[in-house]
């Protein structure tokens, strides 16, 4: 128990030193960071104060990511760590922390979009699609009138912002981790959109430029 | 925040500033609603809830970044002599950038919030200009 989270080692507001009143106690303990990396899943459980559990993720590769504007979540593979606001070293060593930007595999989201709106998303021109995908996109051909009406109504809201659509064409979407992998053992997050996406794209560009 | 209509339509329109009403009858200043500052510890535009005690004090120092020192005067009763004595306590308090014209000596209303730093647990909610009185004793 070397790391301690006590207050009595610090000075007072007036600047005066505090005399040590007691030794380090167990309830003041701190544990070393998890530094969870990108890789095949490895999670250790820790027994915490009160007998509760914390799931220390040491290696993770999948997470549950949500697409805010469409209000859906899908479990996807994480491919690479792109940006970390605190430390470039964490990007280099591919460390997963809350609020780092990762690239995730976009196929589950594309599959959902094409099934929900029956229109292609991020498909390059001239690339042939497999039979299953063709069936999903063209299901409107043999549909009943009522079904067609439903999908026509959905088509009104089917537009995706251009910056995001570009990412879908490469099947790699940028997302931000919003869970704490060293505490809950999961790496969940949300797909970057709008101003946030613009901000991080700009940051990535200047980093690549350097 | 990432609602579809906002993503596709708002091309620099009102620019969707987040602000809230802190409750307890405090008016959120116009500068908070229309300004462009970013302060996560601002009670109106940041991630802070005001709950617990509401106190007042006068500003004595404004040298820190986004936080000020206020002085709270009070009288302490000494039973043996049946009289009062003056005492004061200084307090570090967060000052949001929405309060622009704050001078030394202004009377300030602060509300309790979660710890924002080692010594700051209160956040400025309202600033009342003082006439011109300096460091004289005034009970609230």
XYZ file of C-alpha atoms in Angstrom:
350
model
C 0.000 0.000 0.000
C 2.374 2.725 -1.139
C -0.127 5.032 -2.849
C -2.239 6.861 -0.318
C -5.112 9.303 -0.925
C -4.931 11.110 2.411
C -5.234 14.819 3.020
C -3.009 15.154 6.040
C 0.235 15.127 4.118
C -0.735 18.412 2.440
C -0.357 21.885 3.910
C -3.302 23.864 5.243
C -4.873 26.746 3.341
C -2.860 29.152 5.489
C 0.339 27.419 4.444
C 1.002 25.720 7.747
C 2.158 22.124 7.863
C -0.061 19.498 9.425
C 1.405 17.203 12.041
C 0.973 13.550 11.290
C -1.936 12.386 13.393
C -2.060 8.750 12.364
C -0.404 6.235 10.093
C -1.731 5.446 6.646
C -5.084 3.726 6.838
C -6.560 1.148 4.505
C -9.544 3.317 3.584
C -7.131 5.955 2.271
C -5.435 3.570 -0.126
C -4.844 4.081 -3.813
C -4.012 1.456 -6.411
C -1.766 1.708 -9.463
C -3.396 2.652 -12.752
C -4.583 -0.037 -15.122
C -3.089 1.308 -18.399
C -5.521 -0.782 -20.393
C -4.156 -1.553 -23.845
C -5.777 -2.517 -27.119
C -5.688 -6.320 -27.437
C -7.500 -9.584 -26.700
C -9.695 -9.183 -23.633
C -8.038 -9.560 -20.248
C -9.858 -8.304 -17.145
C -8.854 -8.781 -13.529
C -11.299 -8.214 -10.692
C -10.282 -6.296 -7.597
C -11.902 -6.613 -4.184
C -12.600 -3.070 -2.984
C -13.742 -1.408 0.231
C -16.925 -2.935 1.530
C -16.417 -6.149 -0.402
C -17.443 -4.609 -3.706
C -15.781 -5.362 -7.032
C -13.955 -3.315 -9.576
C -13.156 -4.783 -12.951
C -9.652 -3.727 -13.923
C -9.448 -4.117 -17.692
C -5.893 -4.778 -18.743
C -6.571 -5.446 -22.419
C -9.721 -4.717 -24.385
C -10.676 -4.870 -27.988
C -14.454 -4.397 -28.206
C -16.886 -1.929 -26.764
C -20.455 -0.772 -26.940
C -20.559 2.452 -28.928
C -23.585 4.647 -29.527
C -24.497 6.759 -32.498
C -26.061 9.790 -30.811
C -28.046 11.316 -33.623
C -29.630 7.965 -34.541
C -29.990 6.920 -30.877
C -28.671 3.380 -31.315
C -25.744 1.452 -29.860
C -23.812 -1.422 -31.263
C -20.974 -3.556 -29.999
C -17.932 -3.007 -32.196
C -14.278 -3.757 -32.434
C -11.826 -0.990 -31.647
C -9.093 -0.701 -34.204
C -6.680 1.993 -33.165
C -6.128 4.796 -30.662
C -5.934 8.065 -32.552
C -5.720 10.903 -30.069
C -5.348 11.590 -26.372
C -5.655 15.117 -25.080
C -3.424 14.505 -22.046
C -0.452 12.609 -23.365
C 0.883 11.585 -26.759
C 2.715 8.701 -25.130
C -0.679 7.091 -24.425
C -1.493 7.234 -28.126
C 1.802 5.654 -29.047
C 1.350 2.787 -26.563
C -2.344 2.400 -27.543
C -3.654 2.927 -24.041
C -7.426 3.109 -23.583
C -8.649 5.722 -21.147
C -11.803 7.733 -20.725
C -12.064 10.516 -23.286
C -9.456 9.206 -25.707
C -10.356 9.084 -29.399
C -10.366 5.665 -31.041
C -11.186 4.329 -34.462
C -13.930 1.742 -34.419
C -15.174 -0.713 -36.988
C -18.204 0.866 -38.640
C -19.853 -2.224 -40.140
C -22.541 -2.844 -37.457
C -23.669 0.751 -37.746
C -23.712 0.637 -41.520
C -25.694 -2.603 -41.423
C -28.267 -1.052 -39.115
C -28.540 2.094 -41.232
C -29.051 0.200 -44.464
C -31.666 -2.024 -42.861
C -33.474 0.885 -41.212
C -33.478 3.375 -44.070
C -33.040 1.000 -47.024
C -30.483 3.308 -48.612
C -26.730 2.804 -48.966
C -24.329 4.510 -46.589
C -20.788 5.274 -47.557
C -20.712 2.892 -50.505
C -18.089 3.682 -53.062
C -19.327 3.999 -56.612
C -18.748 0.940 -58.738
C -17.962 -1.490 -55.931
C -20.060 -4.640 -56.151
C -22.007 -5.610 -53.053
C -22.537 -9.145 -51.836
C -25.916 -10.773 -52.399
C -27.048 -10.377 -48.828
C -26.298 -6.684 -48.846
C -28.057 -6.229 -52.188
C -31.139 -7.895 -50.770
C -31.244 -5.520 -47.808
C -30.846 -2.425 -49.925
C -33.378 -3.502 -52.514
C -36.031 -4.900 -50.193
C -38.319 -2.076 -51.242
C -38.747 -3.655 -54.673
C -41.091 -6.373 -53.434
C -42.601 -4.545 -50.494
C -46.242 -3.904 -49.716
C -47.661 -0.415 -50.060
C -47.836 0.129 -46.326
C -44.218 -0.900 -45.850
C -43.136 1.395 -48.665
C -44.954 4.289 -47.008
C -43.154 3.609 -43.722
C -39.783 3.675 -45.378
C -40.605 6.777 -47.393
C -41.403 8.588 -44.156
C -38.093 7.439 -42.674
C -36.168 8.621 -45.702
C -36.941 12.222 -44.736
C -34.624 11.965 -41.754
C -32.075 9.698 -43.369
C -29.441 12.318 -44.112
C -26.096 11.818 -42.405
C -23.640 14.678 -42.053
C -20.925 14.644 -44.732
C -17.934 14.354 -42.400
C -19.430 11.218 -40.896
C -20.367 9.735 -44.262
C -16.749 10.008 -45.382
C -15.695 7.910 -42.412
C -18.299 5.280 -43.236
C -16.919 4.868 -46.720
C -13.612 3.809 -45.176
C -15.495 1.670 -42.630
C -13.570 3.373 -39.829
C -15.410 5.797 -37.595
C -13.939 8.008 -34.888
C -15.405 7.581 -31.437
C -14.673 8.842 -27.961
C -14.451 6.568 -24.937
C -16.851 7.650 -22.220
C -16.447 4.834 -19.692
C -13.505 4.177 -17.381
C -11.948 0.878 -18.443
C -9.867 0.489 -15.287
C -12.928 0.795 -13.072
C -15.791 -0.947 -14.849
C -13.823 -3.157 -17.215
C -15.670 -1.901 -20.264
C -14.706 0.410 -23.056
C -17.921 2.120 -24.122
C -18.288 5.398 -25.902
C -20.004 7.429 -28.567
C -19.389 8.253 -32.193
C -18.055 11.761 -32.724
C -20.392 14.080 -34.590
C -20.857 17.763 -35.279
C -18.590 20.285 -33.630
C -16.747 17.664 -31.620
C -15.872 15.708 -34.740
C -14.696 18.889 -36.424
C -12.508 19.696 -33.432
C -10.835 16.307 -33.272
C -10.362 16.039 -37.030
C -8.546 19.331 -36.897
C -6.344 18.086 -34.060
C -5.532 14.897 -35.956
C -4.672 16.865 -39.058
C -2.197 19.143 -37.288
C -0.601 16.156 -35.622
C -0.218 14.354 -38.922
C 1.068 17.533 -40.540
C 3.833 17.864 -37.968
C -26.465 17.789 -28.347
C -25.927 15.604 -31.387
C -29.562 15.621 -32.394
C -29.983 15.224 -36.113
C -31.718 18.546 -36.757
C -28.910 20.364 -35.030
C -26.190 18.553 -36.949
C -27.574 19.187 -40.392
C -29.275 22.551 -40.087
C -27.454 24.777 -37.622
C -24.756 26.188 -39.818
C -23.574 28.785 -37.310
C -27.044 29.911 -36.289
C -27.722 30.527 -32.611
C -24.796 28.198 -31.844
C -26.622 26.337 -29.092
C -25.098 27.669 -25.876
C -25.847 25.492 -22.857
C -27.007 27.398 -19.812
C -29.335 26.631 -16.962
C -31.336 28.199 -14.231
C -29.613 27.510 -10.907
C -32.852 27.744 -8.953
C -33.607 29.451 -5.642
C -34.700 32.591 -7.467
C -31.279 33.544 -8.857
C -31.449 35.136 -12.281
C -28.965 33.756 -14.779
C -27.033 36.764 -16.135
C -27.367 37.753 -19.768
C -23.610 37.444 -20.205
C -23.909 33.749 -19.312
C -26.565 33.158 -21.971
C -24.957 35.190 -24.727
C -21.262 35.096 -23.914
C -18.667 32.853 -25.487
C -16.612 31.797 -22.511
C -16.214 28.176 -21.514
C -16.123 27.505 -17.780
C -16.997 24.063 -16.518
C -17.259 25.427 -12.961
C -19.683 28.221 -13.808
C -23.019 27.633 -12.046
C -24.947 28.796 -15.143
C -23.021 27.252 -18.033
C -21.011 24.493 -16.410
C -21.441 21.171 -14.673
C -22.197 22.428 -11.153
C -25.268 22.210 -8.981
C -25.898 24.705 -6.222
C -27.226 23.073 -3.112
C -26.846 23.595 0.601
C -25.890 26.917 2.094
C -26.201 30.358 0.539
C -23.869 32.937 2.047
C -22.777 36.500 1.351
C -19.466 38.284 1.674
C -17.468 41.212 0.364
C -14.760 40.844 -2.224
C -11.278 41.523 -0.972
C -8.955 39.952 -3.545
C -9.342 39.203 -7.234
C -5.890 38.004 -8.156
C -6.651 34.342 -8.890
C -7.831 33.006 -12.212
C -11.628 32.734 -12.144
C -11.769 32.731 -8.345
C -11.888 35.475 -5.711
C -11.391 35.791 -1.981
C -14.348 37.102 -0.012
C -14.480 38.162 3.592
C -17.380 37.262 5.848
C -17.701 39.360 9.013
C -19.660 38.273 12.047
C -20.007 38.997 15.747
C -19.116 36.477 18.398
C -20.791 36.766 21.796
C -18.665 36.445 24.926
C -20.930 35.378 27.767
C -18.741 36.570 30.625
C -18.708 40.145 29.452
C -22.115 40.220 27.843
C -20.575 41.742 24.788
C -19.678 40.943 21.226
C -16.375 40.807 19.449
C -15.698 41.187 15.729
C -14.463 38.187 13.856
C -14.042 37.438 10.196
C -13.301 34.482 7.940
C -11.878 34.606 4.441
C -13.177 32.254 1.831
C -12.038 31.387 -1.679
C -14.961 31.366 -4.019
C -15.263 30.621 -7.728
C -16.192 33.614 -9.894
C -17.662 32.840 -13.294
C -16.526 34.966 -16.256
C -20.146 36.032 -16.735
C -19.674 38.498 -13.868
C -17.532 41.040 -15.610
C -17.625 44.221 -13.578
C -16.595 43.042 -10.154
C -14.565 45.433 -8.041
C -12.997 45.149 -4.637
C -15.568 45.791 -1.966
C -18.583 44.498 -3.862
C -21.055 42.405 -1.956
C -21.356 38.944 -3.406
C -23.857 36.123 -2.841
C -22.355 32.651 -3.013
C -23.930 29.225 -3.004
C -22.539 25.914 -1.842
C -21.514 23.392 -4.458
C -19.305 20.334 -4.600
C -15.567 20.857 -4.006
C -14.095 22.621 -7.019
C -10.521 22.639 -5.732
C -8.627 22.193 -2.489
C -10.257 25.172 -0.789
C -13.117 26.266 -3.059
C -16.567 24.909 -2.236
C -18.710 27.906 -3.080
C -19.679 29.548 -6.332
C -20.686 33.166 -6.993
C -24.337 33.566 -7.882
C -24.962 37.292 -7.658
C -22.868 40.446 -7.435
C -24.202 43.637 -5.860
C -22.134 46.756 -6.362
C -21.061 48.536 -3.221
C -21.371 52.286 -2.749
C -17.699 52.899 -2.185
C -17.106 51.501 1.301
C -13.703 49.899 1.747
C -12.660 47.423 4.410
C -15.055 48.672 7.081
C -16.935 46.186 9.194
C -20.469 45.493 8.068
C -22.619 42.703 9.360
C -25.041 40.828 7.048
